[in-house]
Amino acid sequence: MLRFFILFVVLLAVLFGLELTPWAQDWFVVPWTTALAHLSTSIVTLFDGSVVSAGKIMRSTTNGFAVSIEAGCNGVEATLVLLAAMLAFPAPWKHKFLGLVIGIVAVQLLNILRVISLFYLGQWNYDVFEWAHLYVWQALIMLDVLVVWLIWVRRVPRIDDAGIPPGAPPALAAG
Amino acid sequence: MSEGDFREQPSGRTALPFLKSPLTRFVAAAVAWLPVTFGAWYLLAPILLWPVRLLVQLVARFGFGDLVRGIDPGGSTLSFITTLKPGEGVAAGVVSVDVNMLVYAFGMPFFAALTLAAREGRWWRTLALGYAVIVPFVAWGVLADFLKGIAIAAPPAIASQTNFTQWQRELIAFAYQFGSLILPAVVPAVLWVLLHRAFLERLRARGSG
């Protein structure tokens, strides 16, 4: 557990540092956030045609209310946490890859729900919007990351800290 | 939330079949506890955040004594009264920066909900330990927010008075981003994992069995 914890912290700090670089912002974070706003708007327009997106902004053409998807609300940090947690945990690479693909989809789906819910909460009551935005959804997204990780951890085969599966032949274990 | 909510029926089936999995039960319980813990946290914020305020005052006094003249508490908001002047040509007045501590403290109710949902023994000790560990990280967020306010977000006429070098500004920016985007949510989750290893082992044993 100690090895996992240290590796997780180091990976998270490195990944987060990389995310803040201008290169990552220009080539990944900004396009990702723009795509998120566009996708969220596309979903909303299935039942509300008065919503448009421009860049990272979702806007109602009815009342002018708009939300700008900023850092922390684009799901990138939650994804980095999941990435660091799965990479740090001893598991076969195939399981890590599969877990990351499914896990990132799960986190991003809930994040789309967050963006859409905040868009409507803001139009309904600004105090509720602030509460949901600053506190509640932050916890829910991290709960989502934790649950995805727990589900994944339950399913991966056990490997000890040296990367050797239990029950491995002695020659393999010794090597 | 009581054990009875998930009690098995005589036939061996639970009242709600999808709650049979211990992981599902844990998630359902955590979601149910969140409104309770968030409500309690908000109501008790002046008490819960009192140690954060003390820690912030301590660090500000000894670490940034040349920048901070005083800190005025106002509920869950701290007002940093600085020694900085609003700008040239302004004879009177000082710059103050308000920081909402709640923004960095939502990990407290989150950790409490996870701990109560796990229903492990001595949960009150775990809650106390978690709270003690989370407090310094909340202080980190508050202080980094303040420093960002004077060194980066402030107009150049104010920021230049701080005499921070370029790399110090970079460090402040990273500390602020890490303290606002990562630590408030990640610390309680990691702490919960570290303090519930037996729970996780049981969960894993059932999952692989």
Tab-separated table of C-alpha atoms in Angstrom:
chain	number	residue	atom	x	y	z
A	1	MET	CA	0.000	0.000	0.000
A	2	LEU	CA	2.900	2.360	0.787
A	3	ARG	CA	4.415	1.773	-2.663
A	4	PHE	CA	1.024	2.449	-4.249
A	5	PHE	CA	0.516	5.608	-2.229
A	6	ILE	CA	3.940	7.093	-3.034
A	7	LEU	CA	3.678	6.181	-6.706
A	8	PHE	CA	0.175	7.633	-6.873
A	9	VAL	CA	1.237	10.957	-5.362
A	10	VAL	CA	4.287	11.255	-7.625
A	11	LEU	CA	2.323	10.329	-10.754
A	12	LEU	CA	-0.483	12.716	-9.894
A	13	ALA	CA	1.900	15.613	-9.284
A	14	VAL	CA	3.747	14.920	-12.551
A	15	LEU	CA	0.568	14.485	-14.605
A	16	PHE	CA	-0.949	17.620	-13.118
A	17	GLY	CA	2.249	19.566	-13.764
A	18	LEU	CA	2.210	18.397	-17.372
A	19	GLU	CA	-1.436	19.407	-17.701
A	20	LEU	CA	-0.572	22.956	-16.717
A	21	THR	CA	2.060	23.374	-19.426
A	22	PRO	CA	1.066	25.639	-22.326
A	23	TRP	CA	1.589	22.754	-24.741
A	24	ALA	CA	-0.889	20.491	-22.923
A	25	GLN	CA	-3.339	23.355	-22.542
A	26	ASP	CA	-3.224	24.248	-26.247
A	27	TRP	CA	-3.222	20.716	-27.640
A	28	PHE	CA	-5.329	18.832	-25.166
A	29	VAL	CA	-7.182	20.745	-22.420
A	30	VAL	CA	-8.683	23.536	-24.529
A	31	PRO	CA	-9.795	21.263	-27.425
A	32	TRP	CA	-11.144	18.764	-24.896
A	33	THR	CA	-13.107	21.441	-23.025
A	34	THR	CA	-14.470	22.832	-26.288
A	35	ALA	CA	-15.572	19.337	-27.323
A	36	LEU	CA	-17.188	18.844	-23.913
A	37	ALA	CA	-19.192	22.064	-24.280
A	38	HIS	CA	-20.222	21.061	-27.788
A	39	LEU	CA	-21.227	17.526	-26.735
A	40	SER	CA	-23.156	18.776	-23.701
A	41	THR	CA	-24.975	21.294	-25.900
A	42	SER	CA	-25.772	18.602	-28.472
A	43	ILE	CA	-27.341	16.463	-25.760
A	44	VAL	CA	-29.309	19.390	-24.331
A	45	THR	CA	-30.667	20.381	-27.740
A	46	LEU	CA	-32.467	17.021	-27.876
A	47	PHE	CA	-35.006	18.537	-25.457
A	48	ASP	CA	-34.119	22.254	-25.412
A	49	GLY	CA	-33.421	23.917	-28.740
A	50	SER	CA	-32.524	27.263	-27.208
A	51	VAL	CA	-28.981	26.326	-26.206
A	52	VAL	CA	-25.843	27.067	-28.209
A	53	SER	CA	-22.154	26.577	-27.581
A	54	ALA	CA	-19.195	28.743	-28.535
A	55	GLY	CA	-15.782	27.470	-27.509
A	56	LYS	CA	-16.011	26.359	-23.893
A	57	ILE	CA	-19.225	28.342	-23.277
A	58	MET	CA	-22.801	27.009	-23.182
A	59	ARG	CA	-25.427	29.708	-23.548
A	60	SER	CA	-29.191	29.924	-23.462
A	61	THR	CA	-30.566	32.034	-26.306
A	62	THR	CA	-33.786	32.481	-24.304
A	63	ASN	CA	-32.456	34.307	-21.249
A	64	GLY	CA	-28.766	34.825	-22.077
A	65	PHE	CA	-27.546	32.696	-19.154
A	66	ALA	CA	-24.210	31.102	-19.930
A	67	VAL	CA	-21.705	28.813	-18.253
A	68	SER	CA	-18.032	28.671	-19.092
A	69	ILE	CA	-16.433	25.274	-18.532
A	70	GLU	CA	-13.238	26.032	-16.670
A	71	ALA	CA	-10.433	23.952	-15.172
A	72	GLY	CA	-11.846	21.637	-12.549
A	73	CYS	CA	-15.162	21.312	-14.369
A	74	ASN	CA	-13.880	19.705	-17.570
A	75	GLY	CA	-13.190	16.354	-15.923
A	76	VAL	CA	-9.511	16.479	-16.835
A	77	GLU	CA	-8.286	16.529	-13.236
A	78	ALA	CA	-10.651	13.690	-12.271
A	79	THR	CA	-9.288	11.705	-15.202
A	80	LEU	CA	-5.715	12.375	-14.095
A	81	VAL	CA	-6.545	11.125	-10.598
A	82	LEU	CA	-7.993	7.918	-12.049
A	83	LEU	CA	-5.021	7.560	-14.373
A	84	ALA	CA	-2.534	7.944	-11.514
A	85	ALA	CA	-4.512	5.546	-9.267
A	86	MET	CA	-4.694	2.805	-11.905
A	87	LEU	CA	-1.095	3.203	-13.049
A	88	ALA	CA	0.168	3.143	-9.464
A	89	PHE	CA	-1.781	0.043	-8.468
A	90	PRO	CA	-0.019	-3.281	-9.163
A	91	ALA	CA	-1.990	-4.910	-11.983
A	92	PRO	CA	-1.323	-6.365	-15.437
A	93	TRP	CA	-1.018	-3.705	-18.149
A	94	LYS	CA	-3.912	-5.182	-20.104
A	95	HIS	CA	-6.179	-4.630	-17.080
A	96	LYS	CA	-4.833	-1.140	-16.602
A	97	PHE	CA	-5.543	-0.212	-20.195
A	98	LEU	CA	-9.044	-1.676	-20.160
A	99	GLY	CA	-9.789	-0.111	-16.772
A	100	LEU	CA	-8.622	3.294	-17.966
A	101	VAL	CA	-10.731	3.208	-21.127
A	102	ILE	CA	-13.919	2.206	-19.297
A	103	GLY	CA	-13.113	4.377	-16.275
A	104	ILE	CA	-12.475	7.530	-18.289
A	105	VAL	CA	-15.762	7.033	-20.135
A	106	ALA	CA	-17.576	6.602	-16.798
A	107	VAL	CA	-16.006	9.743	-15.324
A	108	GLN	CA	-16.690	11.825	-18.419
A	109	LEU	CA	-20.311	10.675	-18.663
A	110	LEU	CA	-20.962	11.851	-15.116
A	111	ASN	CA	-19.093	15.060	-15.879
A	112	ILE	CA	-21.414	15.762	-18.815
A	113	LEU	CA	-24.307	15.317	-16.379
A	114	ARG	CA	-22.566	17.799	-14.066
A	115	VAL	CA	-22.193	20.411	-16.819
A	116	ILE	CA	-25.790	20.060	-17.978
A	117	SER	CA	-27.225	20.067	-14.442
A	118	LEU	CA	-25.210	23.169	-13.529
A	119	PHE	CA	-26.371	24.909	-16.684
A	120	TYR	CA	-30.001	24.508	-15.607
A	121	LEU	CA	-29.408	24.998	-11.887
A	122	GLY	CA	-27.813	28.357	-12.670
A	123	GLN	CA	-30.899	29.471	-14.524
A	124	TRP	CA	-33.138	28.335	-11.688
A	125	ASN	CA	-31.337	29.511	-8.539
A	126	TYR	CA	-27.841	30.987	-8.353
A	127	ASP	CA	-27.283	29.997	-4.696
A	128	VAL	CA	-28.102	26.372	-5.455
A	129	PHE	CA	-25.855	26.587	-8.513
A	130	GLU	CA	-22.960	27.840	-6.384
A	131	TRP	CA	-23.448	25.072	-3.829
A	132	ALA	CA	-23.659	22.374	-6.466
A	133	HIS	CA	-20.768	23.828	-8.429
A	134	LEU	CA	-18.308	24.491	-5.619
A	135	TYR	CA	-19.033	21.636	-3.248
A	136	VAL	CA	-21.510	18.906	-4.161
A	137	TRP	CA	-20.476	18.040	-7.704
A	138	GLN	CA	-16.800	18.128	-6.748
A	139	ALA	CA	-17.469	15.414	-4.185
A	140	LEU	CA	-19.712	13.413	-6.528
A	141	ILE	CA	-17.134	13.361	-9.308
A	142	MET	CA	-14.442	12.179	-6.904
A	143	LEU	CA	-16.864	9.573	-5.542
A	144	ASP	CA	-17.302	8.427	-9.142
A	145	VAL	CA	-13.523	8.151	-9.567
A	146	LEU	CA	-13.247	6.235	-6.290
A	147	VAL	CA	-16.052	3.837	-7.207
A	148	VAL	CA	-14.610	3.196	-10.674
A	149	TRP	CA	-11.246	2.479	-9.068
A	150	LEU	CA	-12.818	0.174	-6.454
A	151	ILE	CA	-14.702	-1.784	-9.132
A	152	TRP	CA	-11.499	-2.081	-11.120
A	153	VAL	CA	-9.441	-3.134	-8.085
A	154	ARG	CA	-11.982	-5.891	-7.329
A	155	ARG	CA	-11.552	-7.314	-10.802
A	156	VAL	CA	-7.804	-7.156	-11.369
A	157	PRO	CA	-5.756	-10.259	-10.494
A	158	ARG	CA	-3.631	-9.914	-7.392
A	159	ILE	CA	0.004	-9.012	-7.964
A	160	ASP	CA	2.428	-8.379	-5.129
A	161	ASP	CA	4.594	-5.299	-4.891
A	162	ALA	CA	7.358	-6.971	-6.908
A	163	GLY	CA	4.948	-7.444	-9.791
A	164	ILE	CA	4.684	-11.214	-9.323
A	165	PRO	CA	1.245	-12.844	-9.296
A	166	PRO	CA	0.581	-15.111	-6.284
A	167	GLY	CA	0.960	-18.785	-7.071
A	168	ALA	CA	3.541	-18.108	-9.767
A	169	PRO	CA	6.111	-20.892	-10.374
A	170	PRO	CA	9.148	-20.583	-8.061
A	171	ALA	CA	11.481	-19.956	-11.005
A	172	LEU	CA	9.344	-16.984	-12.076
A	173	ALA	CA	9.010	-15.786	-8.510
A	174	ALA	CA	12.770	-16.052	-8.006
A	175	GLY	CA	13.545	-14.306	-11.274
B	1	MET	CA	-28.686	4.755	7.546
B	2	SER	CA	-28.836	1.453	9.365
B	3	GLU	CA	-27.826	-2.108	8.709
B	4	GLY	CA	-31.527	-2.936	8.533
B	5	ASP	CA	-31.822	-1.048	5.272
B	6	PHE	CA	-29.926	-3.808	3.543
B	7	ARG	CA	-31.177	-6.741	5.645
B	8	GLU	CA	-31.609	-9.964	3.765
B	9	GLN	CA	-35.060	-11.456	3.297
B	10	PRO	CA	-35.884	-14.980	4.574
B	11	SER	CA	-35.639	-16.296	1.039
B	12	GLY	CA	-31.997	-15.196	0.963
B	13	ARG	CA	-32.744	-12.305	-1.361
B	14	THR	CA	-32.383	-8.678	-0.352
B	15	ALA	CA	-35.380	-6.358	-0.513
B	16	LEU	CA	-33.526	-4.507	-3.274
B	17	PRO	CA	-31.575	-7.126	-5.243
B	18	PHE	CA	-29.109	-4.602	-6.702
B	19	LEU	CA	-28.022	-3.766	-3.151
B	20	LYS	CA	-26.682	-7.281	-2.658
B	21	SER	CA	-23.175	-6.297	-3.678
B	22	PRO	CA	-21.208	-4.781	-0.786
B	23	LEU	CA	-19.777	-2.194	-3.174
B	24	THR	CA	-23.246	-1.136	-4.315
B	25	ARG	CA	-24.356	-0.956	-0.689
B	26	PHE	CA	-21.346	1.213	0.098
B	27	VAL	CA	-22.007	3.587	-2.810
B	28	ALA	CA	-25.719	3.851	-1.971
B	29	ALA	CA	-24.887	4.555	1.663
B	30	ALA	CA	-22.257	7.154	0.706
B	31	VAL	CA	-24.711	8.976	-1.562
B	32	ALA	CA	-27.320	8.862	1.208
B	33	TRP	CA	-24.886	10.223	3.774
B	34	LEU	CA	-23.639	13.099	1.588
B	35	PRO	CA	-26.626	15.443	2.148
B	36	VAL	CA	-26.439	14.776	5.899
B	37	THR	CA	-22.700	15.385	6.186
B	38	PHE	CA	-22.797	18.422	3.886
B	39	GLY	CA	-25.640	19.925	5.944
B	40	ALA	CA	-23.800	19.319	9.221
B	41	TRP	CA	-20.559	20.676	7.722
B	42	TYR	CA	-22.220	23.873	6.550
B	43	LEU	CA	-23.950	24.460	9.887
B	44	LEU	CA	-20.824	23.698	11.901
B	45	ALA	CA	-18.423	25.465	9.515
B	46	PRO	CA	-17.419	28.230	11.974
B	47	ILE	CA	-16.342	25.547	14.470
B	48	LEU	CA	-14.868	23.076	11.983
B	49	LEU	CA	-12.857	25.776	10.235
B	50	TRP	CA	-11.578	27.392	13.405
B	51	PRO	CA	-8.359	25.286	13.431
B	52	VAL	CA	-7.864	26.163	9.752
B	53	ARG	CA	-8.053	29.839	10.635
B	54	LEU	CA	-5.537	29.395	13.458
B	55	LEU	CA	-3.148	27.523	11.184
B	56	VAL	CA	-3.486	30.107	8.427
B	57	GLN	CA	-2.874	32.933	10.927
B	58	LEU	CA	0.190	31.118	12.256
B	59	VAL	CA	1.699	30.547	8.814
B	60	ALA	CA	0.812	34.070	7.666
B	61	ARG	CA	2.407	35.613	10.734
B	62	PHE	CA	5.665	33.685	10.539
B	63	GLY	CA	5.879	33.066	6.807
B	64	PHE	CA	4.416	36.220	5.294
B	65	GLY	CA	4.596	38.697	8.158
B	66	ASP	CA	5.858	41.390	5.804
B	67	LEU	CA	2.787	41.005	3.572
B	68	VAL	CA	-0.026	40.332	6.041
B	69	ARG	CA	-1.008	42.963	8.586
B	70	GLY	CA	-3.909	40.961	9.961
B	71	ILE	CA	-6.609	38.428	9.188
B	72	ASP	CA	-10.259	39.207	9.889
B	73	PRO	CA	-12.566	36.214	10.196
B	74	GLY	CA	-16.061	36.613	8.820
B	75	GLY	CA	-17.902	33.323	9.145
B	76	SER	CA	-16.317	30.950	6.689
B	77	THR	CA	-14.460	33.768	4.891
B	78	LEU	CA	-11.051	35.085	5.853
B	79	SER	CA	-10.118	38.661	4.971
B	80	PHE	CA	-6.364	39.093	4.613
B	81	ILE	CA	-5.445	42.697	5.375
B	82	THR	CA	-2.149	43.225	3.599
B	83	THR	CA	0.632	45.762	3.896
B	84	LEU	CA	0.340	46.461	0.156
B	85	LYS	CA	-0.860	49.808	-1.158
B	86	PRO	CA	-3.592	50.019	-3.800
B	87	GLY	CA	-1.169	51.779	-6.143
B	88	GLU	CA	0.837	54.909	-6.812
B	89	GLY	CA	-1.012	58.117	-6.257
B	90	VAL	CA	-3.337	56.510	-3.740
B	91	ALA	CA	-2.588	58.143	-0.442
B	92	ALA	CA	-4.616	55.950	1.865
B	93	GLY	CA	-5.963	52.459	2.064
B	94	VAL	CA	-4.549	48.968	1.982
B	95	VAL	CA	-5.232	45.951	-0.162
B	96	SER	CA	-7.344	43.168	1.346
B	97	VAL	CA	-8.046	39.738	-0.096
B	98	ASP	CA	-11.102	37.636	0.842
B	99	VAL	CA	-10.861	33.848	0.713
B	100	ASN	CA	-13.833	31.507	1.160
B	101	MET	CA	-12.524	28.603	3.220
B	102	LEU	CA	-15.469	26.356	2.329
B	103	VAL	CA	-14.171	26.048	-1.238
B	104	TYR	CA	-11.174	24.136	0.108
B	105	ALA	CA	-12.977	22.282	2.891
B	106	PHE	CA	-15.671	20.221	1.137
B	107	GLY	CA	-13.408	17.206	1.616
B	108	MET	CA	-14.533	17.124	5.266
B	109	PRO	CA	-18.168	16.123	4.556
B	110	PHE	CA	-17.001	13.943	1.668
B	111	PHE	CA	-14.629	12.010	3.924
B	112	ALA	CA	-17.306	11.758	6.619
B	113	ALA	CA	-19.841	10.324	4.141
B	114	LEU	CA	-17.342	7.718	2.903
B	115	THR	CA	-16.373	6.751	6.448
B	116	LEU	CA	-19.941	6.466	7.676
B	117	ALA	CA	-20.911	4.482	4.588
B	118	ALA	CA	-18.128	1.949	5.173
B	119	ARG	CA	-19.508	1.245	8.678
B	120	GLU	CA	-16.202	0.081	10.070
B	121	GLY	CA	-15.526	-0.092	13.798
B	122	ARG	CA	-14.258	2.982	15.630
B	123	TRP	CA	-15.598	5.194	12.888
B	124	TRP	CA	-15.578	8.206	15.191
B	125	ARG	CA	-11.814	7.824	15.597
B	126	THR	CA	-11.436	7.612	11.848
B	127	LEU	CA	-13.538	10.757	11.468
B	128	ALA	CA	-11.379	12.605	13.988
B	129	LEU	CA	-8.154	11.437	12.361
B	130	GLY	CA	-9.426	12.346	8.893
B	131	TYR	CA	-10.464	15.784	10.065
B	132	ALA	CA	-7.037	16.375	11.620
B	133	VAL	CA	-5.291	15.380	8.397
B	134	ILE	CA	-7.592	17.412	6.124
B	135	VAL	CA	-7.232	20.675	8.108
B	136	PRO	CA	-3.647	21.464	6.933
B	137	PHE	CA	-4.627	20.854	3.322
B	138	VAL	CA	-7.522	23.292	3.664
B	139	ALA	CA	-5.033	25.804	5.086
B	140	TRP	CA	-2.811	25.143	2.056
B	141	GLY	CA	-5.668	26.015	-0.300
B	142	VAL	CA	-6.585	29.172	1.613
B	143	LEU	CA	-3.008	30.454	1.780
B	144	ALA	CA	-2.305	29.631	-1.862
B	145	ASP	CA	-5.516	31.447	-2.838
B	146	PHE	CA	-4.396	34.511	-0.886
B	147	LEU	CA	-0.907	34.446	-2.413
B	148	LYS	CA	-2.377	34.006	-5.898
B	149	GLY	CA	-4.594	37.002	-5.177
B	150	ILE	CA	-1.720	39.357	-4.419
B	151	ALA	CA	1.048	37.939	-6.634
B	152	ILE	CA	-0.781	36.897	-9.806
B	153	ALA	CA	-4.382	38.119	-9.947
B	154	ALA	CA	-3.662	41.611	-8.591
B	155	PRO	CA	-2.881	44.519	-10.938
B	156	PRO	CA	0.860	44.943	-11.662
B	157	ALA	CA	1.063	47.999	-9.414
B	158	ILE	CA	0.088	45.820	-6.452
B	159	ALA	CA	1.739	42.557	-7.478
B	160	SER	CA	5.092	44.302	-7.934
B	161	GLN	CA	5.095	45.322	-4.251
B	162	THR	CA	5.227	41.660	-3.186
B	163	ASN	CA	8.760	41.345	-4.618
B	164	PHE	CA	8.119	37.732	-5.582
B	165	THR	CA	10.524	36.462	-8.230
B	166	GLN	CA	9.252	34.817	-11.416
B	167	TRP	CA	9.891	31.276	-10.168
B	168	GLN	CA	8.159	32.110	-6.893
B	169	ARG	CA	5.106	33.240	-8.871
B	170	GLU	CA	5.234	29.981	-10.820
B	171	LEU	CA	5.399	28.080	-7.555
B	172	ILE	CA	2.444	30.027	-6.170
B	173	ALA	CA	0.452	29.339	-9.342
B	174	PHE	CA	1.165	25.612	-9.081
B	175	ALA	CA	0.394	25.543	-5.344
B	176	TYR	CA	-2.895	27.341	-5.987
B	177	GLN	CA	-3.928	25.082	-8.865
B	178	PHE	CA	-2.913	21.926	-7.000
B	179	GLY	CA	-4.543	23.207	-3.807
B	180	SER	CA	-7.816	24.064	-5.491
B	181	LEU	CA	-8.232	21.476	-8.270
B	182	ILE	CA	-6.622	18.364	-6.794
B	183	LEU	CA	-6.156	18.399	-3.025
B	184	PRO	CA	-9.685	19.233	-1.745
B	185	ALA	CA	-11.224	16.185	-3.448
B	186	VAL	CA	-8.263	13.801	-3.618
B	187	VAL	CA	-7.025	14.063	-0.015
B	188	PRO	CA	-10.264	12.740	1.547
B	189	ALA	CA	-10.516	9.927	-1.018
B	190	VAL	CA	-6.892	8.822	-0.549
B	191	LEU	CA	-7.194	9.168	3.203
B	192	TRP	CA	-10.306	7.038	3.188
B	193	VAL	CA	-8.520	4.335	1.179
B	194	LEU	CA	-5.547	4.358	3.555
B	195	LEU	CA	-7.769	4.175	6.642
B	196	HIS	CA	-10.059	1.456	5.274
B	197	ARG	CA	-7.606	-1.146	4.073
B	198	ALA	CA	-9.453	-3.981	5.832
B	199	PHE	CA	-12.712	-2.888	4.183
B	200	LEU	CA	-10.999	-2.810	0.795
B	201	GLU	CA	-9.463	-6.231	1.352
B	202	ARG	CA	-12.884	-7.690	2.139
B	203	LEU	CA	-14.298	-5.956	-0.913
B	204	ARG	CA	-11.516	-7.380	-3.064
B	205	ALA	CA	-11.848	-10.862	-1.624
B	206	ARG	CA	-15.545	-10.920	-2.504
B	207	GLY	CA	-14.901	-9.450	-5.922
B	208	SER	CA	-12.336	-12.019	-6.889
B	209	GLY	CA	-14.198	-14.893	-5.249
